Structures are given as structure tokens and as C-alpha cells.
GROMACS .gro file of N, CA and C in nm:
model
  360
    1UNK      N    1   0.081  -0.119   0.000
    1UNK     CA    2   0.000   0.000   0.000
    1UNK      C    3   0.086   0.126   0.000
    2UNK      N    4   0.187   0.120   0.106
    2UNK     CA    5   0.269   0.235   0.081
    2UNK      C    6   0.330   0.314  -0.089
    3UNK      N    7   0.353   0.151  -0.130
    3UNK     CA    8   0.421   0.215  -0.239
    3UNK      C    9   0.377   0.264  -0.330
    4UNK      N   10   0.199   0.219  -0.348
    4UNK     CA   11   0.101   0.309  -0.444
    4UNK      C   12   0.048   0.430  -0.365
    5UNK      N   13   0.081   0.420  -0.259
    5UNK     CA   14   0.076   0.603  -0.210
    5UNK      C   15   0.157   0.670  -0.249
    6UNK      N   16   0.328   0.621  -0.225
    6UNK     CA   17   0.426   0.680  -0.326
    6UNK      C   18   0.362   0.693  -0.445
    7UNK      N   19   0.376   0.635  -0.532
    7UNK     CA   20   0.340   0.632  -0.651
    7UNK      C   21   0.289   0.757  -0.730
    8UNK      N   22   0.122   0.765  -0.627
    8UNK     CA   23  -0.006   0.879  -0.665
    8UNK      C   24   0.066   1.009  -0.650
    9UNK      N   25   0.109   1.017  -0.521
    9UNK     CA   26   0.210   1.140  -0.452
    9UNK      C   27   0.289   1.141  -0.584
   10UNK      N   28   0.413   1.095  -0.617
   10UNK     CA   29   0.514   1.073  -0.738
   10UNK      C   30   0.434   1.180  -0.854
   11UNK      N   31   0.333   1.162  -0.826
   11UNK     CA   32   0.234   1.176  -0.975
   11UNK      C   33   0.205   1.276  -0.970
   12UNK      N   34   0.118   1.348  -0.856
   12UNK     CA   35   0.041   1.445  -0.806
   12UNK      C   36   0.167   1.542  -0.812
   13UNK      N   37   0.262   1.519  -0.777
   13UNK     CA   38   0.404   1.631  -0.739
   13UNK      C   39   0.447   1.637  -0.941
   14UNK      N   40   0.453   1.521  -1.030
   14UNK     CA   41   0.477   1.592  -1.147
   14UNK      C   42   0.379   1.678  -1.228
   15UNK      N   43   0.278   1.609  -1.193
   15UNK     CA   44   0.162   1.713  -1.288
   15UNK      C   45   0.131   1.884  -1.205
   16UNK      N   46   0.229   1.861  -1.060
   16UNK     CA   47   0.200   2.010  -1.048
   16UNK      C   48   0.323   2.095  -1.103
   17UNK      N   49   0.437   2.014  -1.100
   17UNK     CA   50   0.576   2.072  -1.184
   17UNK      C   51   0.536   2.092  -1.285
   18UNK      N   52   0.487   1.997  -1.367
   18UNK     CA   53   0.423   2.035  -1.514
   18UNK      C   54   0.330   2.141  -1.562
   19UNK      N   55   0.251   2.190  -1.439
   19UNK     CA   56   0.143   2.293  -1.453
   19UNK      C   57   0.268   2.437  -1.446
   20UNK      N   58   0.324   2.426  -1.322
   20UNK     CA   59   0.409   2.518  -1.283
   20UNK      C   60   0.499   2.584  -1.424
   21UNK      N   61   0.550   2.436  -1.438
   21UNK     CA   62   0.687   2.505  -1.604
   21UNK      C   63   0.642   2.522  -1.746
   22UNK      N   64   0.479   2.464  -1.722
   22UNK     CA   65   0.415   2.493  -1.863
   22UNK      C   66   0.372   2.629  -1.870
   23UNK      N   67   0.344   2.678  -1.758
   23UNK     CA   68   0.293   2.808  -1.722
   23UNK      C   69   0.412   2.923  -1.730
   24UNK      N   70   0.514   2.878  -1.645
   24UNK     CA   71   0.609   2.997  -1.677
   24UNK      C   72   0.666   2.996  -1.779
   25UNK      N   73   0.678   2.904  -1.894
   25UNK     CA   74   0.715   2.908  -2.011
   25UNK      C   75   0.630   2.964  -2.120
   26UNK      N   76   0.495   2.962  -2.089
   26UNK     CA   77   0.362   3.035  -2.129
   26UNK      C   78   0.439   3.207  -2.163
   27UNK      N   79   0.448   3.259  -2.013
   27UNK     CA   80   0.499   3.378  -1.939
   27UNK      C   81   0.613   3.424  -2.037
   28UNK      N   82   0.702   3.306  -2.050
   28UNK     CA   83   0.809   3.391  -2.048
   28UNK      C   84   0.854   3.403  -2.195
   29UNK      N   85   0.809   3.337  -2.301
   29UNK     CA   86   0.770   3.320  -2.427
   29UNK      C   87   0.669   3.460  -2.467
   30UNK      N   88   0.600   3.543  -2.362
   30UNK     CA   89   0.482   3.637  -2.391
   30UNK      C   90   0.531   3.782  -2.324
   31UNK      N   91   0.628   3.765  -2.222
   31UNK     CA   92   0.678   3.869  -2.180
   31UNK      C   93   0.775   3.971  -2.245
   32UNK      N   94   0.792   4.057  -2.275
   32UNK     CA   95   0.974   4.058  -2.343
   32UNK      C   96   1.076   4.064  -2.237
   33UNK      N   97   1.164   4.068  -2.273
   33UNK     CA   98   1.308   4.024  -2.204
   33UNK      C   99   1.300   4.166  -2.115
   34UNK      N  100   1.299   4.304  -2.177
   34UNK     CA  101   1.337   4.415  -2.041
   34UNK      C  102   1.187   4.452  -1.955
   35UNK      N  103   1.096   4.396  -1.983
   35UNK     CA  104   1.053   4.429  -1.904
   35UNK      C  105   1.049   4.333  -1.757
   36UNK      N  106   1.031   4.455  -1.645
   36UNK     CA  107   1.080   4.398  -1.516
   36UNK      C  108   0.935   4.324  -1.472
   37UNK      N  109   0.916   4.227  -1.385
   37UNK     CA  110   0.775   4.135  -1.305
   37UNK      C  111   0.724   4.181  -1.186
   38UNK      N  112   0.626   4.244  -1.180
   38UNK     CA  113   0.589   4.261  -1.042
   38UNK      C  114   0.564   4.172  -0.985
   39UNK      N  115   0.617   4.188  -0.822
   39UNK     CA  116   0.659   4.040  -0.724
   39UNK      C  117   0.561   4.078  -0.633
   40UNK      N  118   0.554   4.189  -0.577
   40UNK     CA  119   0.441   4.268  -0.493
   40UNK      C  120   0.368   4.386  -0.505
   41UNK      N  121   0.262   4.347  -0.462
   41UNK     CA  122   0.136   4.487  -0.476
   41UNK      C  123   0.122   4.509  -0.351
   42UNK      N  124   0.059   4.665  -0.333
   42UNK     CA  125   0.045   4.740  -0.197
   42UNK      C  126  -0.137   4.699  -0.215
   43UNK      N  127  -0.192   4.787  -0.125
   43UNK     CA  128  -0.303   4.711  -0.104
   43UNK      C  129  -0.384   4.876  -0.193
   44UNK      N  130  -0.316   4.925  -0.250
   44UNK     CA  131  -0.362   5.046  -0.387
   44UNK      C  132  -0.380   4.957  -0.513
   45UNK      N  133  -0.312   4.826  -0.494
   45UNK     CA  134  -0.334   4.712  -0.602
   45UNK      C  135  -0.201   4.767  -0.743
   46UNK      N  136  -0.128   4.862  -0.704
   46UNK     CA  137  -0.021   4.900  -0.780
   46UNK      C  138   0.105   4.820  -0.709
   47UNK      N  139   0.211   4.772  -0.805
   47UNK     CA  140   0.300   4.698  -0.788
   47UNK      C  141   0.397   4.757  -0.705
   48UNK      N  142   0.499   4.720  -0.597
   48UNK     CA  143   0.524   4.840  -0.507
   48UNK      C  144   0.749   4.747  -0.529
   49UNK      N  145   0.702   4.612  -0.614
   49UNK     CA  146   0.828   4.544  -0.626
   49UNK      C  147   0.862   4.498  -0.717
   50UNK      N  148   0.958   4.523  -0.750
   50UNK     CA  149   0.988   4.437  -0.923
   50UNK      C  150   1.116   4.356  -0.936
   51UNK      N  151   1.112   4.264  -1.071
   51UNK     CA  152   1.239   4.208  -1.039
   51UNK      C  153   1.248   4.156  -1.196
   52UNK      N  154   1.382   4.152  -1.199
   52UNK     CA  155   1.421   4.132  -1.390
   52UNK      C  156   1.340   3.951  -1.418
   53UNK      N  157   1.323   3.979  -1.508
   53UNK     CA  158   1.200   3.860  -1.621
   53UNK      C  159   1.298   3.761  -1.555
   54UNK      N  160   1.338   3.675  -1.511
   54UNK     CA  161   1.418   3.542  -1.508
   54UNK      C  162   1.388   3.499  -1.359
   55UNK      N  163   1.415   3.610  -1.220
   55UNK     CA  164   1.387   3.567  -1.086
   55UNK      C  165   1.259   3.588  -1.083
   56UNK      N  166   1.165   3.713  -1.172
   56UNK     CA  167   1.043   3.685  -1.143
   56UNK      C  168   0.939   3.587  -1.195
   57UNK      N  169   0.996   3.502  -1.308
   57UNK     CA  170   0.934   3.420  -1.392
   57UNK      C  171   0.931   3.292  -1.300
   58UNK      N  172   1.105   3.313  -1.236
   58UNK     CA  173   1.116   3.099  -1.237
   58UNK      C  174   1.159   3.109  -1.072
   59UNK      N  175   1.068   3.206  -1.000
   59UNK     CA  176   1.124   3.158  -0.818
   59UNK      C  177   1.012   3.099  -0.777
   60UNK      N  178   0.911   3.051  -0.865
   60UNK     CA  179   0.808   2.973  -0.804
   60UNK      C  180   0.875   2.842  -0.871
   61UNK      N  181   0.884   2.835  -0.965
   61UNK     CA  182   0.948   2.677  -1.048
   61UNK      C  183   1.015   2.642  -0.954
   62UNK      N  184   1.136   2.704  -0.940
   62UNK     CA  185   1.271   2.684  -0.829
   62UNK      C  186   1.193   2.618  -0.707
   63UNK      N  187   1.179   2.691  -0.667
   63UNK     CA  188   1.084   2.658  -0.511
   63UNK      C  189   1.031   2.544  -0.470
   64UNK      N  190   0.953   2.528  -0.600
   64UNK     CA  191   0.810   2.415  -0.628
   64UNK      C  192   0.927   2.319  -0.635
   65UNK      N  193   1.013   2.305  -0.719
   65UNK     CA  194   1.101   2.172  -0.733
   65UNK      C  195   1.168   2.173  -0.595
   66UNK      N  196   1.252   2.213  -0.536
   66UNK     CA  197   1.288   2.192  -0.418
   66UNK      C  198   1.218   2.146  -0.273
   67UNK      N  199   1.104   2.229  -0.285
   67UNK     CA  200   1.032   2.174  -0.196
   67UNK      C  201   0.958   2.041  -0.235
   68UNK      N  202   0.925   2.005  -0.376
   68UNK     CA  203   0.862   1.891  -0.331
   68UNK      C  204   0.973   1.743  -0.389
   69UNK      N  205   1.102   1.778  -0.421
   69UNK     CA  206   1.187   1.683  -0.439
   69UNK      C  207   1.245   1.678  -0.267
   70UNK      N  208   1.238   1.761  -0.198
   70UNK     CA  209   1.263   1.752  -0.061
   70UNK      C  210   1.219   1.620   0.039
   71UNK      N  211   1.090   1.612  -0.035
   71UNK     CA  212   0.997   1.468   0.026
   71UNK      C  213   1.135   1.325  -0.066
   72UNK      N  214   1.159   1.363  -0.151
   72UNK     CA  215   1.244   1.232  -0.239
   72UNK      C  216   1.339   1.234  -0.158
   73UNK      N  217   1.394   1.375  -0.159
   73UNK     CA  218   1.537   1.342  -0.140
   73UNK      C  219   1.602   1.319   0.037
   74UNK      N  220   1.491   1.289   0.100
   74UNK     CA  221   1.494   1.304   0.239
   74UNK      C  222   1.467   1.175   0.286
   75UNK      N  223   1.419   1.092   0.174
   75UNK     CA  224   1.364   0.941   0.185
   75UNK      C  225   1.262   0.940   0.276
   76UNK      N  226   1.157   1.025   0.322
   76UNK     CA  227   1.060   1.032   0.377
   76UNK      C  228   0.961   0.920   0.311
   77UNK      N  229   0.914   0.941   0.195
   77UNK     CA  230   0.826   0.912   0.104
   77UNK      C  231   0.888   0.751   0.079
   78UNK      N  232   0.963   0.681   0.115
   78UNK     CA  233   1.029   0.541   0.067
   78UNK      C  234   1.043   0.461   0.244
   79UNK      N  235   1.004   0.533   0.373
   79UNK     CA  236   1.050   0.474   0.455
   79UNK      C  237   0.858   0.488   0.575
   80UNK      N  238   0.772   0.601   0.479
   80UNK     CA  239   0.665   0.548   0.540
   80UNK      C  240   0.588   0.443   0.570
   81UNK      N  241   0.525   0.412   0.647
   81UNK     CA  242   0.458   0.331   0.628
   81UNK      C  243   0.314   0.336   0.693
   82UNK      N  244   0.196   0.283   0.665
   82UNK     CA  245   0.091   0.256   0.695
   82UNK      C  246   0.031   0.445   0.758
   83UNK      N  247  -0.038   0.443   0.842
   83UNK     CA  248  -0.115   0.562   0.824
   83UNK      C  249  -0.014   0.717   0.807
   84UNK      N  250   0.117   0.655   0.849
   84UNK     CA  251   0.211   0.785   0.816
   84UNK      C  252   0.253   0.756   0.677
   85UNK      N  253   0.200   0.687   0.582
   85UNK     CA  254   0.203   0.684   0.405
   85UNK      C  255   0.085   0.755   0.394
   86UNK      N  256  -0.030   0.788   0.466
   86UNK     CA  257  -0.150   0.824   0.402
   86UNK      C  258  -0.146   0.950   0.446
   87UNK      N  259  -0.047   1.031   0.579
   87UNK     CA  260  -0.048   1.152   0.580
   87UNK      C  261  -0.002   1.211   0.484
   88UNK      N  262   0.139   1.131   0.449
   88UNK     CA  263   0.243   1.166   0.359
   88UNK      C  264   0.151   1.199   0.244
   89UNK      N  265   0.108   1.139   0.168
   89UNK     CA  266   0.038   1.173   0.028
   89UNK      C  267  -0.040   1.285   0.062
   90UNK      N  268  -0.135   1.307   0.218
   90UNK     CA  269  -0.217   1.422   0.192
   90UNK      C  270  -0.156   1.521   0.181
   91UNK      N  271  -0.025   1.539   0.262
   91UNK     CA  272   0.032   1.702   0.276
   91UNK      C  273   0.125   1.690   0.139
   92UNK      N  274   0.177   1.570   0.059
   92UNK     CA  275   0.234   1.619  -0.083
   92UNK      C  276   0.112   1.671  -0.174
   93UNK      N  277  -0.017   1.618  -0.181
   93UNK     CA  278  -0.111   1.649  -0.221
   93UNK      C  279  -0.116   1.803  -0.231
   94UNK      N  280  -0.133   1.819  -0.114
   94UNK     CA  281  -0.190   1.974  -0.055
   94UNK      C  282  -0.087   2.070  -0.119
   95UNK      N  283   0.005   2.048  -0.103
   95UNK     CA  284   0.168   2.103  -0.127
   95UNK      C  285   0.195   2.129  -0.235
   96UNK      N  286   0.172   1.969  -0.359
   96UNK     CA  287   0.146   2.044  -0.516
   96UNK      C  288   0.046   2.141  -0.560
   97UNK      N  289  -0.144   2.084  -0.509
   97UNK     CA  290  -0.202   2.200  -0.533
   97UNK      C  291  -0.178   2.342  -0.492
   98UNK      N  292  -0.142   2.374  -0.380
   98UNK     CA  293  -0.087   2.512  -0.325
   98UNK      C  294   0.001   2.604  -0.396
   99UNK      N  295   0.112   2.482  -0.418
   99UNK     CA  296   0.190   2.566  -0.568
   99UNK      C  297   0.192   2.586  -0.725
  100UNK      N  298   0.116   2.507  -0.738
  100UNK     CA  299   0.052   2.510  -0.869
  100UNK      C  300  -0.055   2.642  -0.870
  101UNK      N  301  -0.112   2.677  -0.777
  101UNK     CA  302  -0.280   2.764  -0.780
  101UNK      C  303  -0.149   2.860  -0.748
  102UNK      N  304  -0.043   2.879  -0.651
  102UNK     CA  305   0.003   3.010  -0.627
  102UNK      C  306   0.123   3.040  -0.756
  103UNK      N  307   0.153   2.995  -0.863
  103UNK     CA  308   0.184   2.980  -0.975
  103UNK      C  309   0.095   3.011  -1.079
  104UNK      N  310  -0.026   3.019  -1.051
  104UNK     CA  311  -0.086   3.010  -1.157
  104UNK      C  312  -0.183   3.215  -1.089
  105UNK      N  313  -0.196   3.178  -0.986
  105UNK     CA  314  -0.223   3.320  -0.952
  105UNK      C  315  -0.144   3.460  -0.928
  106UNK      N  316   0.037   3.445  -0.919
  106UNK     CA  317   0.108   3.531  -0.970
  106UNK      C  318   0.125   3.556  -1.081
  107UNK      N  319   0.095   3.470  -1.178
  107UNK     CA  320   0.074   3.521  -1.336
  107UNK      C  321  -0.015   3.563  -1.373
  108UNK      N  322  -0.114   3.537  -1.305
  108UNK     CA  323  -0.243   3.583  -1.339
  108UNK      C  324  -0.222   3.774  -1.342
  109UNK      N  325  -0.163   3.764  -1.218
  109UNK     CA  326  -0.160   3.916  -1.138
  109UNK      C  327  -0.070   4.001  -1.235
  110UNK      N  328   0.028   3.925  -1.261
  110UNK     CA  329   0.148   3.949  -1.354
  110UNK      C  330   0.086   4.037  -1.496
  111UNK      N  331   0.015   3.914  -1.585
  111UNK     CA  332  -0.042   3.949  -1.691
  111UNK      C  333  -0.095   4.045  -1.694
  112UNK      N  334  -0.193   4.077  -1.542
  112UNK     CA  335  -0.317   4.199  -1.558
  112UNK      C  336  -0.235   4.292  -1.555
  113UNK      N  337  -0.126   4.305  -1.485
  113UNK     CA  338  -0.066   4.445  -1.399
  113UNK      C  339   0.028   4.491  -1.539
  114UNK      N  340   0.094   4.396  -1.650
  114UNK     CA  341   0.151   4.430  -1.726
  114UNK      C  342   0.101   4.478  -1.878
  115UNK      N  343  -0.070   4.418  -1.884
  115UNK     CA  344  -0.118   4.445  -1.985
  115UNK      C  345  -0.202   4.585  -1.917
  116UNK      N  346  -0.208   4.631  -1.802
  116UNK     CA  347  -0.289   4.760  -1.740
  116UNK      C  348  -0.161   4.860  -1.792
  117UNK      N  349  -0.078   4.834  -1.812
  117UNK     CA  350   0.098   4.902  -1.818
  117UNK      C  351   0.081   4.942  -1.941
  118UNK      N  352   0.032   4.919  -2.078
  118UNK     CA  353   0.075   4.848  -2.172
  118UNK      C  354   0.208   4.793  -2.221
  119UNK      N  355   0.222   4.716  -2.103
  119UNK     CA  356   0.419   4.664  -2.126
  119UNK      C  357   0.407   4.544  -2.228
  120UNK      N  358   0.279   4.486  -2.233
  120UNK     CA  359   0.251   4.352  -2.336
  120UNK      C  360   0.245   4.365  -2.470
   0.00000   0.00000   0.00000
């Protein structure tokens, strides 16, 4: 049983990498090269932080891979067993969707704030 919890988890963690790098490659294919990414908005909803197209495109990619190769590379995920295999999958679960939706909602923000610019 454990190891088809691995498995799903295994799965659930690539299709959110895959959402993640299909997306910033979306981005970064649509952006041009000088323009800078807003990283933060003030609560005026104007961007108050910026950062050159490359750290603002790929520090969620970065992230997303580290944190959830962290579960691999820690052998967590290969030494569970029985109801601590079934936590394990919920919080990798939780962990891909979280970064996938917060990947997919800084671009979102990205797009609006740069096509409100006309930087697009």
C-alpha cells in the first residue's frame, strides 16, 4: 500500500511541476526580455516590487522543485509506512495543489498588472 501512495504522490508532485513550467514558459515566451515582473502589490493594487524577467518568472518553479523533491530526497516518502504513508500523500497532495494555484495566480496578477501598463 505504501508504495502506491508513493506512486499517486510521485504523480500528483509531477503534474503540479508540469502545470508550474508549462505556465512559466507560457509567461516567459509572452513577456519581453526588459521588461521587469511585479513580485508585490500594496493594497492600492499597484505593484510596489519588481524584479528582472528570469527571478520573477522561475522563483516559483525553483521553489516548487525543491520543496517537493525535498519529500524524495529526504527518503521520507520510501521509509513510510501505513497511516504515516497516508499523511504523507495528503500534505504532498496539498503542497502540489498550493503551488501550482500560487503559480498560476502570480501570473495571473502578472499578466493583468503588465497588460494595465501596456508593457505587453
Amino acid at each position: 500500500m505504501s508504495t502506491a501512495l508513493r506512486v499517486i504522490g510521485d504523480g500528483l508532485s509531477i503534474a503540479a511541476l508540469a502545470i508550474i513550467a508549462s505556465t512559466a514558459l507560457q509567461a516567459w515566451k509572452r513577456i519581453p526580455k526588459d521588461v521587469t515582473i511585479p513580485m508585490h502589490w500594496g493594497r492600492d493594487g499597484q505593484p510596489t516590487w519588481r524584479a528582472p524577467r528570469a527571478l520573477g518568472l522561475l522563483w516559483i518553479p525553483a521553489a516548487a522543485m525543491a520543496i517537493i523533491f525535498a519529500f524524495t530526497l529526504s527518503g521520507a516518502t520510501f521509509r513510510a509506512q501505513g497511516l504515516e504513508a497516508v499523511m504523507l500523500l495528503c500534505v504532498r497532495a496539498s503542497l502540489a495543489a498550493i503551488l501550482a494555484m500560487a503559480q498560476l495566480a502570480h501570473l495571473r496578477a502578472v499578466i493583468r498588472t503588465l497588460q494595465g501598463e501596456d508593457r505587453l
